[in-house]
PDB file of C-alpha atoms in Angstrom:
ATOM      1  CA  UNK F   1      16.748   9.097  -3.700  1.00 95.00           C
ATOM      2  CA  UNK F   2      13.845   7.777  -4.718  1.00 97.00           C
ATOM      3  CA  UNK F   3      10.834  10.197  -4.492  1.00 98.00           C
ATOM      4  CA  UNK F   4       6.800   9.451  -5.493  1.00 98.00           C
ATOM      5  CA  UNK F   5       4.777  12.996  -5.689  1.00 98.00           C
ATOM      6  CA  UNK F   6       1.364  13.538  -6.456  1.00 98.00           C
ATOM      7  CA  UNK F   7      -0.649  16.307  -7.154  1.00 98.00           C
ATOM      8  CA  UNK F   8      -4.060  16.694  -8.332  1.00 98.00           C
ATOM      9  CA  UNK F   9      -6.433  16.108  -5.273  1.00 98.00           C
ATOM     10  CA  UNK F  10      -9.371  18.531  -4.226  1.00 98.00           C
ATOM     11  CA  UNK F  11     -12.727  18.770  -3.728  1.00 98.00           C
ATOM     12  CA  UNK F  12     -15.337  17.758  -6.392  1.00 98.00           C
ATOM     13  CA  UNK F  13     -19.090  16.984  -6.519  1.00 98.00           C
ATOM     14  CA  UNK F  14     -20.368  13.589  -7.217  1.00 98.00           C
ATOM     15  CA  UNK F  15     -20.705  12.549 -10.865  1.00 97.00           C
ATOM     16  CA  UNK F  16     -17.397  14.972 -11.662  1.00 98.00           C
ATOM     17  CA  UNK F  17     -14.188  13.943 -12.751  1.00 98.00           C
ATOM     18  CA  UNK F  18     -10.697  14.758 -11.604  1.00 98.00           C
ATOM     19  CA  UNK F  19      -7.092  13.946 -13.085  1.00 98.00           C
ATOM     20  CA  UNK F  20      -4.370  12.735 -10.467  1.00 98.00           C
ATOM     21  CA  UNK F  21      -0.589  13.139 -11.251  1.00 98.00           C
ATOM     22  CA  UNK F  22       2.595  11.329  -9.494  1.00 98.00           C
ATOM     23  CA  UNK F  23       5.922  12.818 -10.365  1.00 98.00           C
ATOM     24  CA  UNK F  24       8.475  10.496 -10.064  1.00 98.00           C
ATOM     25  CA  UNK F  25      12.320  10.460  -9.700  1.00 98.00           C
ATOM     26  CA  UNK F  26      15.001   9.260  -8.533  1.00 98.00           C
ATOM     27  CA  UNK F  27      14.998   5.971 -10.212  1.00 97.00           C
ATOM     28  CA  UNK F  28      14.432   4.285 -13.601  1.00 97.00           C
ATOM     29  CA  UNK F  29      10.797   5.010 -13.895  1.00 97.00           C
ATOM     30  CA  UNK F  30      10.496   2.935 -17.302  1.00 96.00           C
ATOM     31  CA  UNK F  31      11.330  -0.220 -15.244  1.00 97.00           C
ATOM     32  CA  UNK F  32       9.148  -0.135 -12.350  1.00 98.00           C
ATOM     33  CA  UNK F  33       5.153  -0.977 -12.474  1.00 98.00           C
ATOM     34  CA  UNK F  34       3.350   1.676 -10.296  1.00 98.00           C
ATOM     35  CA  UNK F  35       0.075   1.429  -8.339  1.00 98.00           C
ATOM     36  CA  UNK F  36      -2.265   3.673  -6.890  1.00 98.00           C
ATOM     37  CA  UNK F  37      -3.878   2.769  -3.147  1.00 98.00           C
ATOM     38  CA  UNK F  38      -6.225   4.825  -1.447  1.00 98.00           C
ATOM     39  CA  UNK F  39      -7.263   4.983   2.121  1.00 98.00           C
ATOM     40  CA  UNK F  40     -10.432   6.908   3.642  1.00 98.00           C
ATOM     41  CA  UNK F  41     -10.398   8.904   6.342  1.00 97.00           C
ATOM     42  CA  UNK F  42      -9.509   7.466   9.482  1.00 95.00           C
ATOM     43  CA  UNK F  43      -9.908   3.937   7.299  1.00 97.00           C
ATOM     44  CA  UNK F  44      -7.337   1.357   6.616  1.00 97.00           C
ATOM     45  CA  UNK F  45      -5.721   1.209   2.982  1.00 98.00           C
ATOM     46  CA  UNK F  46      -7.514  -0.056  -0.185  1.00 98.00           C
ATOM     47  CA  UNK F  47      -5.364  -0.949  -3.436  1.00 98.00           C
ATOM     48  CA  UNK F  48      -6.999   0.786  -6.666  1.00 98.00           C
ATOM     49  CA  UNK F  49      -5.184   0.075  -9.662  1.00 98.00           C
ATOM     50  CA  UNK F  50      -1.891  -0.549 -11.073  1.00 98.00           C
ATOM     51  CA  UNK F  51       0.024  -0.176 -14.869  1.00 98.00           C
ATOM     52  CA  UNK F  52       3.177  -1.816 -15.908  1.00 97.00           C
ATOM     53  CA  UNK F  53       5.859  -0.652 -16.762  1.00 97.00           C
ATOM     54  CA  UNK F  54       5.188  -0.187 -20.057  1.00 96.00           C
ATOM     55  CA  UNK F  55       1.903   0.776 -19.793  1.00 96.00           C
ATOM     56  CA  UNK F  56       0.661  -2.185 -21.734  1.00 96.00           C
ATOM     57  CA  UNK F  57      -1.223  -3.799 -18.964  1.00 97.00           C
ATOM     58  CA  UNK F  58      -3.689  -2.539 -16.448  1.00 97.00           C
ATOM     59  CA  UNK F  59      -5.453  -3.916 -13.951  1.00 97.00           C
ATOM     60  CA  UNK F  60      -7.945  -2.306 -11.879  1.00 97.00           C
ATOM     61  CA  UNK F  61      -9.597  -2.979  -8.151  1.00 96.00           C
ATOM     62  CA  UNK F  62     -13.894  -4.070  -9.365  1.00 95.00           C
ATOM     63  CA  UNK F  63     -14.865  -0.575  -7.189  1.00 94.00           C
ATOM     64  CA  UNK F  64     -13.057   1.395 -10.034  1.00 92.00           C
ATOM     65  CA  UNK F  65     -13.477  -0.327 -13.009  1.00 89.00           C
ATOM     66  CA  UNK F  66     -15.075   1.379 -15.757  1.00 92.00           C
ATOM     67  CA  UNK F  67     -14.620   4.728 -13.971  1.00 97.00           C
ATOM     68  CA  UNK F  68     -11.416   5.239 -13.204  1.00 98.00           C
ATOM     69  CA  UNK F  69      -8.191   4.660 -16.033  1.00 98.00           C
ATOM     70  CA  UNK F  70      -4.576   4.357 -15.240  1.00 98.00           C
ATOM     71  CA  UNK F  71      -1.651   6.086 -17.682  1.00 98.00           C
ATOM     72  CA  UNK F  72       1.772   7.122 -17.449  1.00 98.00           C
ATOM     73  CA  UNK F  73       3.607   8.919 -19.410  1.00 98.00           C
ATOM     74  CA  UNK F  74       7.443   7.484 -19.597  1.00 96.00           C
ATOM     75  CA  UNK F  75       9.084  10.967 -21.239  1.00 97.00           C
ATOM     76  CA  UNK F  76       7.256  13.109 -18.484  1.00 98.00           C
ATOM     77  CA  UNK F  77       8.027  10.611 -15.784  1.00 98.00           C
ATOM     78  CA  UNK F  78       4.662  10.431 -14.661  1.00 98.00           C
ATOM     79  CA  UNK F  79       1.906   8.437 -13.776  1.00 98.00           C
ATOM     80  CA  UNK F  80      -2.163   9.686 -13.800  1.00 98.00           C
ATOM     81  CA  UNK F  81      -5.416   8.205 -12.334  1.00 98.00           C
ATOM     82  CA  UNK F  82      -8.277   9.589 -14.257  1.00 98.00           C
ATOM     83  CA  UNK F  83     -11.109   9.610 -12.044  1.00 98.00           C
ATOM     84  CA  UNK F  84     -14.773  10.129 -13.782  1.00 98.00           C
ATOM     85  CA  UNK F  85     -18.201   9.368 -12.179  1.00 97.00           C
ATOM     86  CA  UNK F  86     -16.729   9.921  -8.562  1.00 98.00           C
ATOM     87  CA  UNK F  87     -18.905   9.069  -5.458  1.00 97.00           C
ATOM     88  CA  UNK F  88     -19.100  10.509  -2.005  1.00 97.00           C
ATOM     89  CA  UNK F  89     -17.367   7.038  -1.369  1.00 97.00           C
ATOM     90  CA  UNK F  90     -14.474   7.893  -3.431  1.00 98.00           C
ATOM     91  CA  UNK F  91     -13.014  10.461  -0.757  1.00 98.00           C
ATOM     92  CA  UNK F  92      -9.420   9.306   0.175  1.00 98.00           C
ATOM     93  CA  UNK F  93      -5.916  10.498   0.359  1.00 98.00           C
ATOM     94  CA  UNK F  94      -4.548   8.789  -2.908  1.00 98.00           C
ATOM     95  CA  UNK F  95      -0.800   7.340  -2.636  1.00 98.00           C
ATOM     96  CA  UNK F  96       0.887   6.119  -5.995  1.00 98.00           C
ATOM     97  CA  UNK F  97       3.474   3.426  -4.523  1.00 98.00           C
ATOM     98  CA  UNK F  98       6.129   1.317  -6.721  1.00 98.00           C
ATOM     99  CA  UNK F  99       6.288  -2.165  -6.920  1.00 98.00           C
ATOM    100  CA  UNK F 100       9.100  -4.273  -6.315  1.00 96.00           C
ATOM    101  CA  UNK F 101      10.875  -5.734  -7.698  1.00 96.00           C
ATOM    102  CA  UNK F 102      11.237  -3.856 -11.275  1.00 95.00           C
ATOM    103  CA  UNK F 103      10.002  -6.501 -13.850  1.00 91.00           C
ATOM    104  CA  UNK F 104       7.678  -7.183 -16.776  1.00 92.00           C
ATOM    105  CA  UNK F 105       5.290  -8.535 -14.492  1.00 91.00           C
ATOM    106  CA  UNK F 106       4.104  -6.515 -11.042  1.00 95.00           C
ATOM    107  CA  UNK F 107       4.223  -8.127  -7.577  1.00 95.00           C
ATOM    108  CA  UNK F 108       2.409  -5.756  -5.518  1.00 97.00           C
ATOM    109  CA  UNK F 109       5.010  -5.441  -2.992  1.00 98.00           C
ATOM    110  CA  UNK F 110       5.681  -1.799  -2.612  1.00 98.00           C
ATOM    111  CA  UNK F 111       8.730  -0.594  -1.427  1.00 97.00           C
ATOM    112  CA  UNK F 112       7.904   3.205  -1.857  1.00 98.00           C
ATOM    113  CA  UNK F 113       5.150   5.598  -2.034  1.00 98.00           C
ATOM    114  CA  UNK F 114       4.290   8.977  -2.127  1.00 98.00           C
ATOM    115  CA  UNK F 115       3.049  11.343   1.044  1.00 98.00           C
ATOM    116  CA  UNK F 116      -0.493  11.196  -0.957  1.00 98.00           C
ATOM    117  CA  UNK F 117      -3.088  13.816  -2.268  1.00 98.00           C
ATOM    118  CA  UNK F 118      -6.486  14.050  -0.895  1.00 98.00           C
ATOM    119  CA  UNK F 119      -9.724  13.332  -2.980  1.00 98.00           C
ATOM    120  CA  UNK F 120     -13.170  14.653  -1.350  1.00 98.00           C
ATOM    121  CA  UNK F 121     -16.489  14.148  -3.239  1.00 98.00           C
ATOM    122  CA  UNK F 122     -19.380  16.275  -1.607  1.00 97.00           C
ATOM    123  CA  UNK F 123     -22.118  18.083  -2.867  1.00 93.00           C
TER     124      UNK F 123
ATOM    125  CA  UNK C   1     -11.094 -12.588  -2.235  1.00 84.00           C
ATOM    126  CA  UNK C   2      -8.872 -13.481   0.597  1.00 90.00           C
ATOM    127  CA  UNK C   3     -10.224 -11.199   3.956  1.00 95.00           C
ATOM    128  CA  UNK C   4      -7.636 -10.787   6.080  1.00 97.00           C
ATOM    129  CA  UNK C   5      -8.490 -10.211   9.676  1.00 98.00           C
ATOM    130  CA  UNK C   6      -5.647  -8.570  11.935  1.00 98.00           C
ATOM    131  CA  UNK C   7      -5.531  -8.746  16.035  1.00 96.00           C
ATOM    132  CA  UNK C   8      -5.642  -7.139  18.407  1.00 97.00           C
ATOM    133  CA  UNK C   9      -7.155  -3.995  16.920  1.00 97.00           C
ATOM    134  CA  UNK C  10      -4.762  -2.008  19.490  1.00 98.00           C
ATOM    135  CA  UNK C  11      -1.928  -3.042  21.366  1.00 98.00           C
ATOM    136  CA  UNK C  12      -1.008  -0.867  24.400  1.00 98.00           C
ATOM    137  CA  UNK C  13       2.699  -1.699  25.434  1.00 98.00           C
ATOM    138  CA  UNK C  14       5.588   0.142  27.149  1.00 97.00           C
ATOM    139  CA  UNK C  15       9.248   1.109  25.069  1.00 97.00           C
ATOM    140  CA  UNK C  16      11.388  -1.927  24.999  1.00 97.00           C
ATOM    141  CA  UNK C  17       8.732  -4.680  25.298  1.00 98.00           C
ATOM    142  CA  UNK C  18       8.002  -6.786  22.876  1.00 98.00           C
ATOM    143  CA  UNK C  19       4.766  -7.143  20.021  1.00 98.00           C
ATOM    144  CA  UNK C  20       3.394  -9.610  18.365  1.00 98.00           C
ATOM    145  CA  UNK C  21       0.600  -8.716  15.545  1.00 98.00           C
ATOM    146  CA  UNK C  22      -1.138 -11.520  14.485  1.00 98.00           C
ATOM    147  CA  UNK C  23      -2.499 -11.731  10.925  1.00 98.00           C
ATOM    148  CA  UNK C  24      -5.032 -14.402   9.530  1.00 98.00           C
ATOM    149  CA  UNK C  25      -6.308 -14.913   6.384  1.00 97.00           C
ATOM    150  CA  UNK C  26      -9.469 -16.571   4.775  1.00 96.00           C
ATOM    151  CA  UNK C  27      -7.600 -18.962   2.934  1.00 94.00           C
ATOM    152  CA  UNK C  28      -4.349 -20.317   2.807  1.00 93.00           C
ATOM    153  CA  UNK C  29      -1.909 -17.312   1.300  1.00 93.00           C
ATOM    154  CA  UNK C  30       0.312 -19.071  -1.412  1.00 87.00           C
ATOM    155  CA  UNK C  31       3.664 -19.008  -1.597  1.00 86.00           C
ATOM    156  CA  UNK C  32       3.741 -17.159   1.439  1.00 91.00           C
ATOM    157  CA  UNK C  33       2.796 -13.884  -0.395  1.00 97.00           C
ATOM    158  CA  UNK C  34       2.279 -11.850   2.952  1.00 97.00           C
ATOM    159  CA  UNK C  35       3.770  -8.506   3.772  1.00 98.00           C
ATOM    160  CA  UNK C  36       3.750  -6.052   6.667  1.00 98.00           C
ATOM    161  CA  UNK C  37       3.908  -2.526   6.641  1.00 98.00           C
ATOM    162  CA  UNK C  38       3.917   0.571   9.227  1.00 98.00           C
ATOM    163  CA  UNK C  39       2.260   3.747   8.875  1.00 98.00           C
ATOM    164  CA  UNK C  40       2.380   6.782  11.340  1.00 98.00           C
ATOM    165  CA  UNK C  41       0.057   9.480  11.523  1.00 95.00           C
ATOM    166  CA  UNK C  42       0.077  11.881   8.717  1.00 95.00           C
ATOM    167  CA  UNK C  43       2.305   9.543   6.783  1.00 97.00           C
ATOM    168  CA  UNK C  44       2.853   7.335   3.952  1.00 98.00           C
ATOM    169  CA  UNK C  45       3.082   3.563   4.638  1.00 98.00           C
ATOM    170  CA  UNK C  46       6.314   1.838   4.601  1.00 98.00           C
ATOM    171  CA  UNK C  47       7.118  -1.609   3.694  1.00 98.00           C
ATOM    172  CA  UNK C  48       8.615  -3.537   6.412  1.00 98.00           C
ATOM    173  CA  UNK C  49       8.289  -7.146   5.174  1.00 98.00           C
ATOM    174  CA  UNK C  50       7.278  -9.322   2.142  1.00 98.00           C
ATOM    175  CA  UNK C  51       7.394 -12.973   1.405  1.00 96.00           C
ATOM    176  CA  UNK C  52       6.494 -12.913   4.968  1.00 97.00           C
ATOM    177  CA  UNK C  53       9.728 -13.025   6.514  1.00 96.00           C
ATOM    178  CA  UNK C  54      12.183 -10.696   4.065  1.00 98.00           C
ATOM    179  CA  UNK C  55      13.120  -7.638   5.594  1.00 98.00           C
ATOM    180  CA  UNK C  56      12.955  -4.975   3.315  1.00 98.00           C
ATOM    181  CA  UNK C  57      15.898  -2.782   2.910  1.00 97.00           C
ATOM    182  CA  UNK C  58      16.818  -0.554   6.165  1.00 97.00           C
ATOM    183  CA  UNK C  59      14.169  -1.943   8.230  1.00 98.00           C
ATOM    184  CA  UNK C  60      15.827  -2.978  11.660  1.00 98.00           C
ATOM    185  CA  UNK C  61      16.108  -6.045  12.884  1.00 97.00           C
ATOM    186  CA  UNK C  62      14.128  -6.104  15.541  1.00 98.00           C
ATOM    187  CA  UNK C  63      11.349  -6.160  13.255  1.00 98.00           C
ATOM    188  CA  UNK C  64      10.552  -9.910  11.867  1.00 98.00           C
ATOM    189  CA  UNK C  65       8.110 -11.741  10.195  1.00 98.00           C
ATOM    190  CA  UNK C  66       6.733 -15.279  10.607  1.00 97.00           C
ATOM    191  CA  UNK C  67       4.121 -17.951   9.610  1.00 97.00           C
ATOM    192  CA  UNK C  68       2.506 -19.379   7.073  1.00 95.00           C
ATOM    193  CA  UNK C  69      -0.774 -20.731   5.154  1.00 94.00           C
ATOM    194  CA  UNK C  70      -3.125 -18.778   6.517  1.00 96.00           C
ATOM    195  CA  UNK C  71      -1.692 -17.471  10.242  1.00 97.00           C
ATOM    196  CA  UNK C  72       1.161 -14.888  10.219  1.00 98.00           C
ATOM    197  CA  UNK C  73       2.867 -12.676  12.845  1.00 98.00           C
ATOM    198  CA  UNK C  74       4.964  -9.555  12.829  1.00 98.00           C
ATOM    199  CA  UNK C  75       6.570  -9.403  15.506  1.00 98.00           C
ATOM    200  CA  UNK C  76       8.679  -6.526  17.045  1.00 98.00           C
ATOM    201  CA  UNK C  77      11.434  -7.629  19.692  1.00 98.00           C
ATOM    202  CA  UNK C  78      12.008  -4.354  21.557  1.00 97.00           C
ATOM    203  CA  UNK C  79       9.263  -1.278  20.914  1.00 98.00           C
ATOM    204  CA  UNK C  80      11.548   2.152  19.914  1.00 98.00           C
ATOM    205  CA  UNK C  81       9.854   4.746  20.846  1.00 97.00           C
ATOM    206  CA  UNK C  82       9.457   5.395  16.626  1.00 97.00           C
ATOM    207  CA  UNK C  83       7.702   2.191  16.354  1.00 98.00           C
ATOM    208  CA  UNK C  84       4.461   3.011  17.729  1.00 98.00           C
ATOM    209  CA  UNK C  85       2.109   3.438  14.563  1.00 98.00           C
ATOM    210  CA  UNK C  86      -0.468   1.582  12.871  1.00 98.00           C
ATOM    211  CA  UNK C  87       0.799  -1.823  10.898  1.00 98.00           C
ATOM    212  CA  UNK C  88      -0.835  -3.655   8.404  1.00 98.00           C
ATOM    213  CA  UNK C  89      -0.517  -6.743   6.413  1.00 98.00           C
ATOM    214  CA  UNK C  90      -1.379  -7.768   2.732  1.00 98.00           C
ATOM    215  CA  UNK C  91      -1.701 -10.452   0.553  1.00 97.00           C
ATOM    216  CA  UNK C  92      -0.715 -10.379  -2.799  1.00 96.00           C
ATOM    217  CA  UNK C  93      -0.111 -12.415  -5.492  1.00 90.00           C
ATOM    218  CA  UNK C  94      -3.026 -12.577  -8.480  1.00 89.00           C
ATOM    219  CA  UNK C  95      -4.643  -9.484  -6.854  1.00 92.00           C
ATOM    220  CA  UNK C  96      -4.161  -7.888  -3.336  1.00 95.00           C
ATOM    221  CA  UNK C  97      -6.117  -7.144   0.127  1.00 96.00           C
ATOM    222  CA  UNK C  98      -4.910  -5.368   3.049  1.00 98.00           C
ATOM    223  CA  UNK C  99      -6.006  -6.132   6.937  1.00 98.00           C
ATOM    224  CA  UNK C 100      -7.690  -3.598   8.927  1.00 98.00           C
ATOM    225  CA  UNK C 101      -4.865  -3.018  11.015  1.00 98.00           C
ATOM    226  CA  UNK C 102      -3.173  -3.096  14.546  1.00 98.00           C
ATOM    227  CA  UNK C 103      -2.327   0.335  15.943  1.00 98.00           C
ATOM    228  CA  UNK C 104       0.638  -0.086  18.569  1.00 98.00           C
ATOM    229  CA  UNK C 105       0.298   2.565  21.232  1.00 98.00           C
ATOM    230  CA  UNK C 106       2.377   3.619  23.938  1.00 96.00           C
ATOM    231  CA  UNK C 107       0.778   2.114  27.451  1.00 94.00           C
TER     232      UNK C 107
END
């Protein structure tokens, strides 16, 4: 079955960086553009980034941009968020979520996601 | 940036009555690029919906979606006791917003 796992969330002070990981499985990784959403506490969900499924494109939500950089890695099955420069306003639980369908091009309709990993930037 | 603004912000209804979540956007949504998904405390979201009538595989049907341009419903015929959650719609297409959400709560 298909299965979205991430790892990599913590606490961290503002201005520090921090690596997110989503293990996938289950399906054919390599075909499948992947996003990453994040939602604040008690907040309603807010889409971040996503890669394709080749990793050639990226596109990125204005909030993030220049801070934070989608990768995956296709022989690991894997997908990161590098997170530098974070902000108190960064705190979320981070959920990497596929889109559907597979294709060269993403859709932003996603059909699974992981149970999330939670970011907190304090001091 | 399309804002889209979902009502009520809590519905209070009884097992095996009926909901109807309302979602409106800013501007018209094209091609009807609107989808609807559930989330339940301490959980992931899970699509319900897209194109903003599809079901999306294993969702029952009592769960459908309608509308159009910029007004669209989700609309649940008979409230399981499982279905009480928060839901929330999106737009997508060049780039994608979510609503605020409409938590359904047992009355």
């Amino acid at each position: 079955q298909v299965q979205l796992v991430e790892s990599g969330g913590g606490v961290v002070q503002p201005g520090r960086s921090l690596r997110l990981s989503c293990a996938a499985s289950g399906f054919t990784f390599s075909s499948y553009a992947i996003h990453w959403v994040r939602q604040a506490p008690g907040k309603g969900l807010e889409w971040v980034a996503v890669i394709s499924y080749d990793g050639s494109n990226k596109y990125y939500a204005d909030f993030v941009k220049g801070r934070f950089t989608i990768s995956r890695d296709k022989s690991k099955n894997t997908l990161y968020l590098q997170m530098n420069s974070l902000r108190a306003e960064d705190t979320a639980v981070y959920y990497c979520a596929r889109d559907f369908p597979p294709g060269i091009r993403w859709n932003y309709i996603l059909d699974f996601w992981g149970q999330g990993t939670l970011v907190s930037v304090s001091s | 940036e399309i804002v889209l603004t979902q009502s009520p912000g809590t519905l209070s209804l009884s097992p095996g009555e009926r909901a109807t979540l309302s979602c409106r956007a800013s501007q018209s949504v094209s091609s009807n690029y609107l989808a609807w998904y559930q989330q339940k405390p301490g959980q992931a979201p899970r699509l319900l919906i897209y194109g903003a009538f599809t079901r999306a595989t294993g969702i029952p049907d009592r769960f459908s979606g309608s509308g159009s341009g910029t007004d669209f419903t989700l609309t649940i015929s008979r409230l399981e006791p499982e279905d009480f959650a928060v839901y929330y719609c999106q737009q997508y297409g060049r780039s994608t917003f979510f609503g605020g959400g409409t938590k359904v709560e047992i009355k």
